XYZ file of C-alpha atoms in Angstrom:
673
model
C 9.828 41.081 -27.207
C 11.983 38.621 -29.317
C 11.167 37.354 -32.678
C 12.548 34.469 -33.982
C 13.811 33.919 -37.516
C 12.695 30.672 -39.263
C 15.264 30.805 -42.214
C 18.220 32.535 -42.313
C 18.276 35.922 -44.277
C 20.163 36.491 -47.470
C 22.798 39.142 -48.377
C 21.012 42.453 -49.288
C 23.707 42.657 -52.309
C 24.410 39.540 -53.704
C 21.064 37.517 -52.458
C 23.231 34.713 -51.238
C 22.589 33.077 -48.060
C 23.889 34.395 -44.763
C 26.510 32.364 -43.222
C 28.696 32.664 -40.116
C 30.994 35.155 -41.888
C 28.159 37.235 -42.658
C 27.710 40.956 -40.529
C 24.629 42.745 -39.548
C 25.005 46.436 -39.520
C 23.329 48.967 -37.042
C 20.339 49.083 -39.335
C 19.507 45.454 -38.893
C 20.323 44.424 -42.316
C 22.831 41.666 -43.490
C 25.599 41.645 -45.905
C 28.053 39.518 -47.216
C 31.773 40.676 -45.648
C 33.035 40.493 -49.004
C 30.229 42.602 -50.786
C 30.228 45.247 -48.047
C 33.489 45.867 -48.032
C 33.531 46.076 -51.923
C 30.662 48.494 -51.453
C 32.237 50.516 -49.203
C 35.482 50.734 -51.336
C 33.257 51.949 -54.239
C 31.904 54.658 -51.770
C 35.203 55.916 -50.612
C 36.345 56.969 -54.083
C 32.975 59.227 -54.106
C 31.800 62.420 -52.615
C 29.831 60.488 -49.772
C 33.023 59.606 -48.305
C 34.473 63.166 -48.708
C 31.735 64.212 -46.786
C 32.179 61.099 -44.040
C 29.047 59.511 -44.927
C 28.939 55.565 -45.332
C 25.484 54.704 -45.962
C 23.619 51.348 -45.697
C 22.608 50.101 -49.354
C 19.339 48.942 -48.480
C 17.888 51.532 -46.317
C 20.687 54.715 -46.957
C 21.374 54.812 -43.113
C 24.455 56.984 -42.577
C 27.127 54.854 -40.823
C 29.523 56.356 -37.876
C 33.007 55.538 -39.975
C 35.730 57.886 -39.394
C 37.328 58.357 -42.650
C 39.812 61.128 -41.474
C 42.458 58.405 -40.442
C 44.232 57.066 -43.617
C 43.985 54.563 -44.936
C 39.893 54.633 -45.565
C 40.211 50.855 -46.309
C 41.561 49.956 -42.966
C 39.272 52.151 -41.137
C 36.297 50.758 -43.179
C 37.678 47.295 -42.659
C 38.237 47.907 -38.703
C 34.703 49.606 -38.528
C 32.824 46.481 -40.199
C 34.879 43.298 -39.556
C 37.263 44.539 -36.924
C 41.263 43.439 -36.404
C 41.925 40.054 -37.097
C 43.712 39.801 -33.694
C 40.704 41.111 -31.503
C 37.380 38.750 -30.781
C 35.177 42.013 -30.679
C 33.584 44.085 -33.335
C 33.264 47.922 -33.352
C 29.881 48.051 -33.984
C 27.323 50.054 -32.385
C 26.169 48.865 -28.880
C 22.468 47.828 -30.359
C 23.936 45.250 -32.611
C 24.538 43.156 -29.530
C 22.528 40.008 -28.526
C 20.341 40.504 -25.172
C 19.219 37.313 -24.964
C 22.447 35.139 -25.130
C 24.579 35.909 -21.749
C 27.320 34.515 -23.137
C 27.760 36.553 -26.167
C 27.872 39.814 -24.134
C 30.428 41.992 -25.822
C 30.537 39.937 -28.938
C 28.824 40.845 -32.101
C 25.136 40.165 -32.943
C 25.832 37.295 -34.937
C 26.100 34.648 -32.122
C 26.335 30.825 -32.434
C 22.375 30.177 -31.871
C 20.433 28.359 -34.817
C 22.862 28.090 -37.764
C 25.101 31.211 -36.441
C 22.393 33.638 -36.205
C 21.240 35.062 -33.191
C 17.545 34.362 -32.434
C 16.882 38.243 -31.255
C 18.635 39.934 -33.954
C 15.479 41.309 -35.730
C 14.439 43.252 -32.965
C 17.708 44.077 -31.031
C 17.720 48.006 -32.018
C 13.999 48.299 -30.972
C 14.926 46.539 -27.517
C 17.977 48.809 -26.926
C 15.490 51.768 -27.283
C 12.644 50.412 -25.466
C 13.467 47.638 -22.773
C 11.057 44.558 -22.818
C 8.951 45.676 -19.908
C 7.919 48.477 -21.823
C 7.595 46.505 -24.783
C 4.890 43.974 -23.293
C 3.186 46.981 -21.121
C 0.395 47.873 -23.613
C -0.106 48.310 -27.224
C 0.474 52.077 -26.881
C 3.895 51.836 -25.930
C 5.105 49.496 -28.553
C 3.150 51.824 -31.382
C 5.266 54.849 -29.504
C 8.683 53.380 -30.672
C 10.296 55.192 -33.242
C 12.688 54.391 -35.920
C 15.792 56.100 -35.554
C 16.339 56.215 -39.161
C 13.223 57.586 -40.779
C 12.043 58.724 -37.508
C 8.676 57.112 -37.748
C 6.925 54.915 -35.489
C 7.323 51.215 -35.322
C 3.879 50.103 -35.935
C 4.072 46.985 -38.544
C 5.633 43.440 -38.126
C 6.119 41.126 -41.328
C 5.136 37.498 -40.409
C 7.183 35.957 -42.792
C 10.423 37.837 -41.659
C 9.446 38.470 -38.181
C 10.677 41.665 -38.381
C 9.150 44.919 -36.674
C 9.098 47.758 -39.357
C 8.077 51.687 -39.778
C 6.204 52.622 -42.848
C 9.620 53.838 -44.457
C 11.234 50.494 -43.731
C 8.175 48.579 -45.212
C 8.643 50.463 -48.622
C 11.620 48.939 -49.358
C 11.110 45.754 -47.462
C 9.950 44.000 -50.339
C 13.116 43.400 -52.305
C 14.712 40.876 -52.897
C 11.744 38.788 -52.075
C 7.609 39.716 -51.777
C 6.375 39.490 -48.095
C 2.818 39.490 -47.330
C 0.965 42.546 -46.150
C 2.589 43.533 -42.867
C 0.174 43.092 -39.590
C -0.168 45.844 -37.088
C 2.235 45.590 -34.362
C -0.290 45.622 -31.623
C -1.970 42.574 -33.242
C 1.030 40.357 -33.432
C 1.721 40.869 -29.710
C -1.937 40.336 -28.458
C -1.383 37.006 -30.911
C 2.014 35.971 -29.084
C 0.603 37.071 -25.814
C -2.548 34.956 -26.126
C -0.136 32.052 -27.315
C 2.127 32.496 -24.312
C -0.512 32.476 -21.980
C -1.830 29.081 -23.508
C 1.581 27.845 -23.330
C 2.186 28.857 -19.432
C -1.142 27.070 -18.511
C -0.137 23.897 -20.325
C 3.194 24.076 -18.216
C 1.606 24.589 -15.203
C -0.789 21.744 -15.399
C 1.948 19.203 -16.602
C 3.805 20.283 -13.603
C 0.825 19.508 -11.162
C 0.540 16.366 -13.282
C 4.142 15.344 -12.679
C 4.209 16.250 -8.884
C 0.849 14.247 -8.556
C 2.414 11.193 -10.342
C 5.760 11.457 -8.268
C 3.634 11.695 -5.165
C 1.556 8.816 -6.576
C 4.428 6.622 -7.251
C 5.733 7.049 -3.839
C 3.036 6.045 -2.107
C 2.495 2.835 -4.339
C 6.039 2.219 -3.713
C 5.167 2.047 0.233
C 1.847 0.250 -0.445
C 3.795 -2.656 -2.520
C 6.240 -3.089 0.335
C 3.532 -3.232 2.845
C 1.479 -5.643 -0.114
C 4.864 -7.805 -0.261
C 4.838 -8.257 3.679
C 1.160 -9.002 3.931
C 1.513 -11.391 1.096
C 4.348 -13.136 2.447
C 2.654 -13.799 5.725
C -0.378 -15.103 4.031
C 2.115 -17.796 2.293
C 3.337 -18.605 5.188
C 0.253 -18.928 7.091
C -1.075 -21.107 4.269
C 1.973 -23.499 4.601
C 1.603 -23.204 8.554
C -1.791 -24.492 7.952
C -1.322 -27.351 5.688
C 1.710 -28.659 7.902
C -0.529 -28.478 11.082
C -3.265 -30.300 9.179
C -0.728 -33.100 8.318
C 0.419 -33.264 11.933
C -3.099 -33.801 12.894
C -3.805 -36.838 10.524
C -0.033 -37.825 11.655
C -1.037 -37.899 15.041
C -4.270 -40.159 14.410
C -2.118 -42.450 12.369
C 0.782 -42.751 15.286
C -2.152 -43.201 17.795
C -3.472 -46.310 15.687
C 0.244 -47.617 15.597
C 0.442 -47.449 19.042
C -2.831 -49.019 19.597
C -1.742 -51.933 17.372
C 1.514 -52.479 19.138
C -0.140 -52.790 22.488
C -2.441 -55.309 21.314
C 0.616 -57.269 19.964
C 2.231 -56.786 23.113
C -0.455 -57.960 25.308
C -0.569 -61.167 23.001
C 3.162 -61.704 23.491
C 3.084 -61.215 27.112
C 0.263 -63.836 27.042
C 2.341 -66.302 25.084
C 5.352 -65.536 27.685
C 3.071 -66.551 30.788
C 1.937 -69.729 28.779
C 5.868 -70.542 28.345
C 6.460 -70.112 31.904
C 4.044 -72.227 32.913
C 5.009 -75.215 30.395
C 8.545 -74.877 31.791
C 7.441 -75.301 35.440
C 5.778 -78.302 33.856
C 8.733 -79.527 32.144
C 11.015 -78.853 35.464
C 8.507 -80.883 37.542
C 8.394 -83.680 35.073
C 12.127 -84.033 35.001
C 12.032 -83.880 38.938
C 9.807 -86.937 39.017
C 11.429 -89.054 36.794
C 14.767 -88.449 38.447
C 13.500 -89.427 41.787
C 11.979 -92.815 40.353
C 15.052 -93.500 38.578
C 16.998 -92.875 41.837
C 15.218 -95.588 43.725
C 16.527 -99.066 44.493
C 13.252 -100.891 43.487
C 11.632 -100.414 40.139
C 8.301 -100.988 40.585
C 7.158 -97.678 41.274
C 8.959 -96.681 38.135
C 6.940 -99.433 36.275
C 3.713 -98.304 37.646
C 4.156 -94.491 37.427
C 5.583 -94.439 33.626
C 2.628 -94.530 31.548
C 1.130 -91.781 33.378
C 4.430 -89.488 33.000
C 4.467 -90.805 29.118
C 1.092 -89.370 28.522
C 1.619 -86.107 30.439
C 4.934 -85.438 28.349
C 3.038 -86.253 25.135
C 0.691 -83.511 26.418
C 3.634 -80.972 27.127
C 5.112 -81.740 24.025
C 2.297 -80.495 21.887
C 2.165 -77.122 23.860
C 5.603 -77.106 23.110
C 5.174 -77.124 19.559
C 2.641 -74.770 19.029
C 4.998 -72.379 20.678
C 7.533 -73.232 18.271
C 4.957 -72.225 15.240
C 3.848 -68.739 16.660
C 4.759 -66.309 13.901
C 6.271 -62.969 14.477
C 4.246 -59.517 13.992
C 5.759 -56.694 12.527
C 3.660 -53.433 12.714
C 4.079 -50.723 10.239
C 1.914 -47.997 8.761
C 0.697 -48.619 5.288
C -0.204 -45.161 3.606
C -2.975 -44.426 1.224
C -2.578 -44.069 -2.371
C -4.153 -40.717 -1.880
C -1.492 -39.524 0.181
C 1.391 -41.643 -1.872
C 0.062 -39.643 -5.082
C -0.175 -36.121 -2.804
C 3.375 -36.476 -1.446
C 4.703 -37.346 -5.204
C 2.876 -34.084 -6.258
C 4.128 -31.993 -3.591
C 7.491 -32.826 -5.051
C 6.707 -31.072 -8.410
C 3.810 -28.651 -6.620
C 3.812 -25.083 -7.880
C 2.236 -23.706 -4.863
C 1.150 -20.527 -6.612
C 1.826 -17.648 -9.030
C 1.942 -13.778 -8.643
C -0.924 -11.949 -9.893
C -0.395 -8.414 -10.554
C -3.840 -6.126 -10.541
C -3.478 -2.352 -11.496
C -5.597 0.433 -11.487
C -5.426 3.690 -13.077
C -5.568 6.774 -10.997
C -6.343 9.859 -13.338
C -4.135 12.952 -12.989
C -5.725 16.341 -11.130
C -6.014 17.979 -14.403
C -8.271 14.889 -15.948
C -10.381 14.523 -13.030
C -13.754 16.115 -13.214
C -15.049 18.749 -10.685
C -17.097 16.916 -8.318
C -18.280 18.434 -5.194
C -17.631 15.934 -2.138
C -20.592 14.455 -0.224
C -21.099 16.121 3.511
C -20.654 12.735 4.804
C -17.281 12.075 3.679
C -16.063 15.199 5.397
C -13.788 14.834 8.564
C -13.959 10.901 8.172
C -12.144 8.205 6.839
C -14.627 5.328 8.060
C -16.380 2.696 6.085
C -19.612 2.074 8.117
C -22.315 4.570 8.222
C -25.629 3.398 10.465
C -28.768 4.115 9.762
C -29.334 5.762 13.172
C -32.543 4.487 15.175
C -33.079 4.644 19.062
C -33.596 0.421 18.820
C -29.891 -0.209 17.946
C -28.115 2.642 19.567
C -29.958 4.019 22.364
C -30.588 2.037 25.756
C -34.190 2.332 26.275
C -33.685 1.683 29.947
C -32.176 4.899 30.447
C -33.403 7.269 33.089
C -35.341 10.327 31.707
C -32.811 12.548 32.837
C -30.872 11.718 29.708
C -31.854 14.393 27.252
C -29.867 16.187 24.214
C -27.173 16.979 26.465
C -26.644 13.346 27.393
C -23.038 12.110 27.203
C -23.943 9.653 24.577
C -24.649 12.335 21.955
C -21.055 13.974 22.836
C -18.000 13.404 20.648
C -15.414 11.574 22.493
C -11.867 11.981 22.584
C -8.545 9.692 22.857
C -5.547 10.437 24.869
C -2.503 8.219 23.995
C -1.973 6.788 27.557
C 0.589 4.077 27.169
C 1.821 1.802 24.046
C 4.191 -1.315 24.462
C 5.585 -3.466 21.946
C 4.709 -7.311 21.956
C 7.496 -10.339 22.217
C 9.427 -10.494 19.182
C 8.069 -14.059 18.123
C 4.616 -12.545 17.791
C 3.647 -12.650 14.002
C -0.065 -12.338 13.531
C -2.626 -11.112 15.994
C -5.890 -12.289 15.441
C -7.646 -11.892 18.621
C -7.724 -9.190 21.472
C -9.725 -9.375 24.930
C -9.418 -7.589 28.018
C -10.087 -8.899 31.586
C -11.951 -7.264 34.148
C -8.119 -6.547 36.114
C -7.220 -4.672 32.610
C -5.066 -7.982 31.563
C -4.779 -7.920 27.917
C -5.093 -11.558 26.309
C -4.050 -11.751 22.517
C -4.196 -14.819 20.148
C -1.381 -15.452 17.915
C -2.304 -17.316 14.865
C 0.836 -18.079 13.401
C 2.706 -19.292 16.589
C -0.341 -21.049 17.992
C -0.341 -19.227 21.368
C -2.328 -17.507 23.817
C -0.537 -14.646 25.606
C -1.337 -12.866 28.409
C -0.258 -9.222 29.287
C -0.462 -6.923 32.286
C -1.608 -3.210 31.698
C 2.032 -2.219 31.795
C 2.938 -4.593 28.969
C 4.970 -7.063 30.978
C 4.478 -10.865 29.615
C 2.664 -13.031 32.282
C 2.274 -16.243 30.797
C 1.604 -18.242 27.308
C -0.355 -21.153 26.482
C 0.466 -23.567 23.348
C -2.423 -24.415 21.675
C -3.199 -27.463 19.427
C -4.029 -25.789 16.255
C -4.250 -21.965 14.949
C -6.314 -19.842 17.368
C -8.315 -16.941 15.901
C -10.307 -15.405 18.495
C -10.426 -15.403 22.266
C -13.302 -14.209 24.370
C -13.542 -13.908 28.243
C -16.747 -15.906 29.413
C -16.132 -14.842 33.137
C -13.251 -13.415 35.381
C -10.828 -16.921 35.280
C -12.668 -18.734 32.344
C -12.058 -17.986 28.610
C -13.304 -19.536 25.407
C -10.710 -19.526 22.106
C -11.763 -20.620 18.686
C -9.996 -23.349 16.415
C -11.280 -22.696 13.038
C -8.965 -25.051 11.112
C -9.891 -28.004 13.155
C -13.237 -27.021 13.897
C -12.979 -26.937 17.555
C -13.678 -24.748 20.681
C -11.245 -24.711 23.550
C -12.024 -23.799 26.784
C -8.881 -21.933 29.008
C -9.141 -21.368 32.786
C -6.781 -19.573 35.067
C -6.123 -21.416 37.731
C -2.880 -20.582 39.975
C 0.007 -18.875 39.641
C 2.173 -21.605 39.090
C 0.208 -22.838 36.357
C -1.745 -19.673 35.129
C -3.196 -21.325 31.990
C -4.702 -24.770 31.844
C -6.629 -26.156 28.726
C -9.894 -27.626 30.494
C -12.011 -28.738 27.364
C -11.733 -29.080 23.726
C -15.087 -29.458 22.036
C -15.310 -30.504 18.165
C -18.049 -27.969 16.514
C -18.593 -30.609 13.421
C -18.274 -28.534 10.262
C -18.724 -25.166 11.856
C -15.737 -22.870 11.348
C -15.962 -19.946 13.663
C -13.818 -17.116 13.280
C -15.450 -14.539 15.993
C -16.908 -14.525 19.564
C -18.450 -12.385 21.953
C -20.603 -12.340 25.195
C -24.127 -10.600 25.079
C -25.331 -10.435 28.452
C -24.665 -13.873 29.750
C -25.066 -15.458 26.133
C -22.234 -16.379 24.314
C -22.534 -15.905 20.342
C -20.024 -17.495 17.652
C -19.910 -16.374 14.063
C -18.530 -18.542 11.364
C -16.970 -17.529 7.794
C -20.492 -17.330 6.271
C -21.950 -14.795 8.842
C -23.891 -17.403 10.609
C -24.191 -16.868 14.062
C -24.833 -19.448 16.623
C -25.471 -19.121 20.495
C -23.033 -21.364 22.441
C -23.086 -22.779 26.100
C -20.363 -22.195 28.607
C -19.108 -25.767 27.790
C -18.513 -24.769 23.981
C -21.795 -26.909 22.759
C -23.972 -25.426 20.174
C -27.266 -24.619 21.976
C -29.253 -22.675 19.119
C -28.833 -20.961 15.760
C -29.722 -17.051 15.708
C -28.594 -16.513 12.148
C -28.363 -19.402 9.955
C -28.585 -20.959 6.034
C -26.440 -17.807 4.891
C -24.430 -18.504 1.998
C -22.371 -15.444 1.040
C -19.750 -15.028 -1.834
C -16.811 -14.145 0.579
C -15.999 -16.690 3.046
C -13.235 -15.593 5.064
C -12.129 -15.003 8.752
C -12.319 -11.226 8.686
C -16.213 -10.921 9.795
C -16.611 -9.733 13.223
C -19.493 -9.698 15.948
C -19.579 -7.353 19.053
C -22.019 -6.861 21.949
C -24.658 -4.049 21.348
C -25.808 -1.490 23.724
C -28.435 -3.708 25.423
C -27.930 -7.413 27.008
C -30.176 -9.049 24.132
C -28.587 -7.014 20.877
C -25.402 -7.733 18.977
C -23.653 -5.938 15.774
C -22.368 -7.932 13.173
C -19.596 -6.272 10.528
C -19.622 -7.905 7.328
C -16.251 -7.187 6.039
C -17.347 -7.972 2.032
C -20.124 -5.587 1.736
C -18.889 -3.402 4.643
C -22.029 -3.373 6.232
C -22.930 -3.225 9.965
C -26.105 -4.747 11.081
C -27.974 -4.685 14.696
C -29.814 -7.906 15.952
C -31.583 -9.212 18.614
C -30.992 -12.895 19.890
C -33.909 -14.084 18.110
C -32.198 -12.841 14.905
C -34.598 -10.012 14.112
C -32.707 -7.384 11.833
C -33.105 -3.846 14.015
C -30.512 -1.918 11.762
C -28.609 -2.373 8.694
C -27.031 -0.053 6.058
C -24.500 -0.880 3.419
C -21.478 1.300 3.191
C -21.107 3.937 0.989
C -18.365 3.239 -1.776
C -15.355 5.427 -0.895
C -12.238 3.900 -2.976
C -9.636 6.348 -1.289
C -10.510 5.130 2.082
C -9.618 1.562 3.458
C -12.351 -1.053 5.120
C -13.373 -1.588 8.453
C -11.586 -4.108 10.322
C -13.076 -4.253 13.770
C -16.057 -2.535 15.816
C -16.826 -2.375 19.530
C -19.490 -0.394 21.438
C -19.689 1.341 24.512
C -21.962 1.718 27.129
C -23.055 5.507 25.936
C -24.430 3.973 22.683
C -21.357 4.974 20.480
C -19.690 2.624 17.686
C -15.859 2.664 18.016
C -14.507 1.609 14.325
C -10.838 0.984 13.604
C -9.097 0.351 9.877
C -5.215 0.598 8.986
C -5.417 4.120 8.846
C -7.340 5.240 12.379
C -9.952 4.903 14.990
C -13.362 6.180 14.337
C -16.488 6.922 16.231
C -20.131 6.947 15.258
C -22.579 8.355 17.841
C -26.334 7.902 18.076
C -26.910 11.144 16.236
C -25.210 9.523 13.033
C -22.156 12.065 13.552
C -18.871 10.218 12.585
C -15.793 11.633 13.710
C -12.018 10.888 13.295
C -10.585 10.040 17.101
C -6.914 8.960 16.012
C -4.658 8.540 12.905
C -2.136 6.599 13.165
C 1.208 8.117 12.270
C 1.969 5.205 9.714
C -0.296 2.895 7.786
C -0.687 -0.221 9.549
C 0.772 -3.300 7.852
C -1.984 -5.834 9.175
C -5.694 -5.789 10.295
C -5.856 -3.916 13.882
C -8.027 -5.492 16.783
C -9.803 -3.133 19.305
C -11.016 -3.791 22.536
C -12.890 -1.922 25.319
C -11.591 -2.154 28.713
C -13.732 -2.544 31.961
C -16.215 0.328 32.255
C -15.602 1.521 28.838
C -12.936 3.728 30.063
C -9.823 2.687 28.019
C -9.590 1.362 24.575
C -7.081 -1.028 23.713
C -5.540 -1.524 20.092
C -3.344 -4.175 18.484
C -1.222 -2.565 15.853
C 1.358 -3.738 13.569
C 3.769 -1.178 11.720
C 6.291 -3.151 9.200
C 7.199 -6.601 11.342
C 6.524 -5.374 15.165
C 3.388 -5.703 17.111
C 2.676 -3.469 19.905
C -0.547 -2.435 21.964
C -1.581 1.288 22.305
C -3.617 2.004 25.458
C -5.963 5.122 24.701
C -8.129 6.627 27.768
C -11.741 7.608 26.444
C -12.829 11.017 27.672
């Protein structure tokens, strides 16, 4: 145990403040060097010196000074101050500092805190009883004895921070008066309590610092991912705007071409008239030349009036040809477009918005027991389980509690392969009966077909950005083009021309973002979660869910086939709710997602034939079976940088997932067992 002196002590003889030249005797008392030497010189002349006793003027403790070797002053000077050529003082071993490692072998007065050692007040006590024995119990403290008075050291002066015995305490009040001493055990208990409190605070601070470091690292990674996603969204908006302008430009160019064709037909008609008039003029010239070449003039006289009349008529036609004005076909831009073009030059596309959320440190969080449904899951969709939504009512009676539908599936990573480097924004994924994978790239405006091994077989350029694709037959696919409010039908015809655009149908003002085939019925969902039934030619047949107006209008809502051929599921991304409907629009099941801020939102869903709902987000793949059990099937090695898409293969034996890590897309195939 070490006591720290707040104020430097004073000399016991002159009461002056101690400085770096002061020395401490083995009895722990301080004196100026000149004062103690003068005192010992005076003692050298008395009887104490003859008996070989030099005592401390404060506590009268005998000092081990050898006076047999003359001169005594030199011996006294050497014993107290040391030789001038040496760096050490010849003092007792107990006067050395036990705290400062650099002061081993040096006098007790070390350079800590204004030239005084922080451990000086208890150095002799620590020499007799090490710190381990001092801190073991109060009984060990009371058993320490003063080697001067041979009394137990059981008192502590709070002002001087000095441990004392009864004998030391009697003379301790001079030169200043101190308050009554405390029992040493009380002082030790108090310091031990304060040290324990300080240790707890240090441990809590260490935990908080480690937490904040990990949190900052996570925020750094999230910030990089957010930057990439935001950049992609900006480019997506630009491409959407450019696509709209290109469509308007194509319409205007078509009008220019039609106007040009009209003028061309008129000019070609004028040229045909000129050819007829030219033939008439040439014929008139031939007749006049023939009549003038004859010897007799009676025929010229008889025929000239008719030829002259013919010439006058022909001359009028020729004058009409000369008066025809030249037509120039140009495009006159509207005032709104010219104003928009001028605004674009100085347009600020947007501004950066920073949103922050404070995460409390572990020591600041209230202790709460996590709900049971959060254990072993990171999925955001919890369904109110019921037979109408999850189980097939047409199943055989043999299906009991041990039915495969109640078992938790497991995924095994079968194969993964990267998509072409130009792929930038996958928004739709579907699988054909022969396990060929079809993806829609919204940024590149392409539909791509891959083999099960990951070989790019073909691709098709779309007139506007596609969002989702659905196989309506083995050789026919339907694609939604929401930015143009259109549906496109693709057909796989021959190997030489695998993709062919069969039909493009306008949907009016409907912007569909998700497609699925439920039995023989084709369903489409728009950005307000309205669901319509479509024909195989893309025409709207009927409305299942209509007149729905939600606050979040976006392209992230998803629909998928249910377990039965007359049931489908709708994922409302805004509220994170999965609802089950029949084709008449009757709500069968619906339950909103419990709030779980630490977990990411669910991005896509699909049902298998056993009544299990597969969900995915940027962290992993999860499953909810008909009993309500939620299981984490797969956790991605790194958080995905964009929303994944999932699709079940034929006979629901394989699960295909589009994953984007950083800037690279890849398709992962999992086997369901």
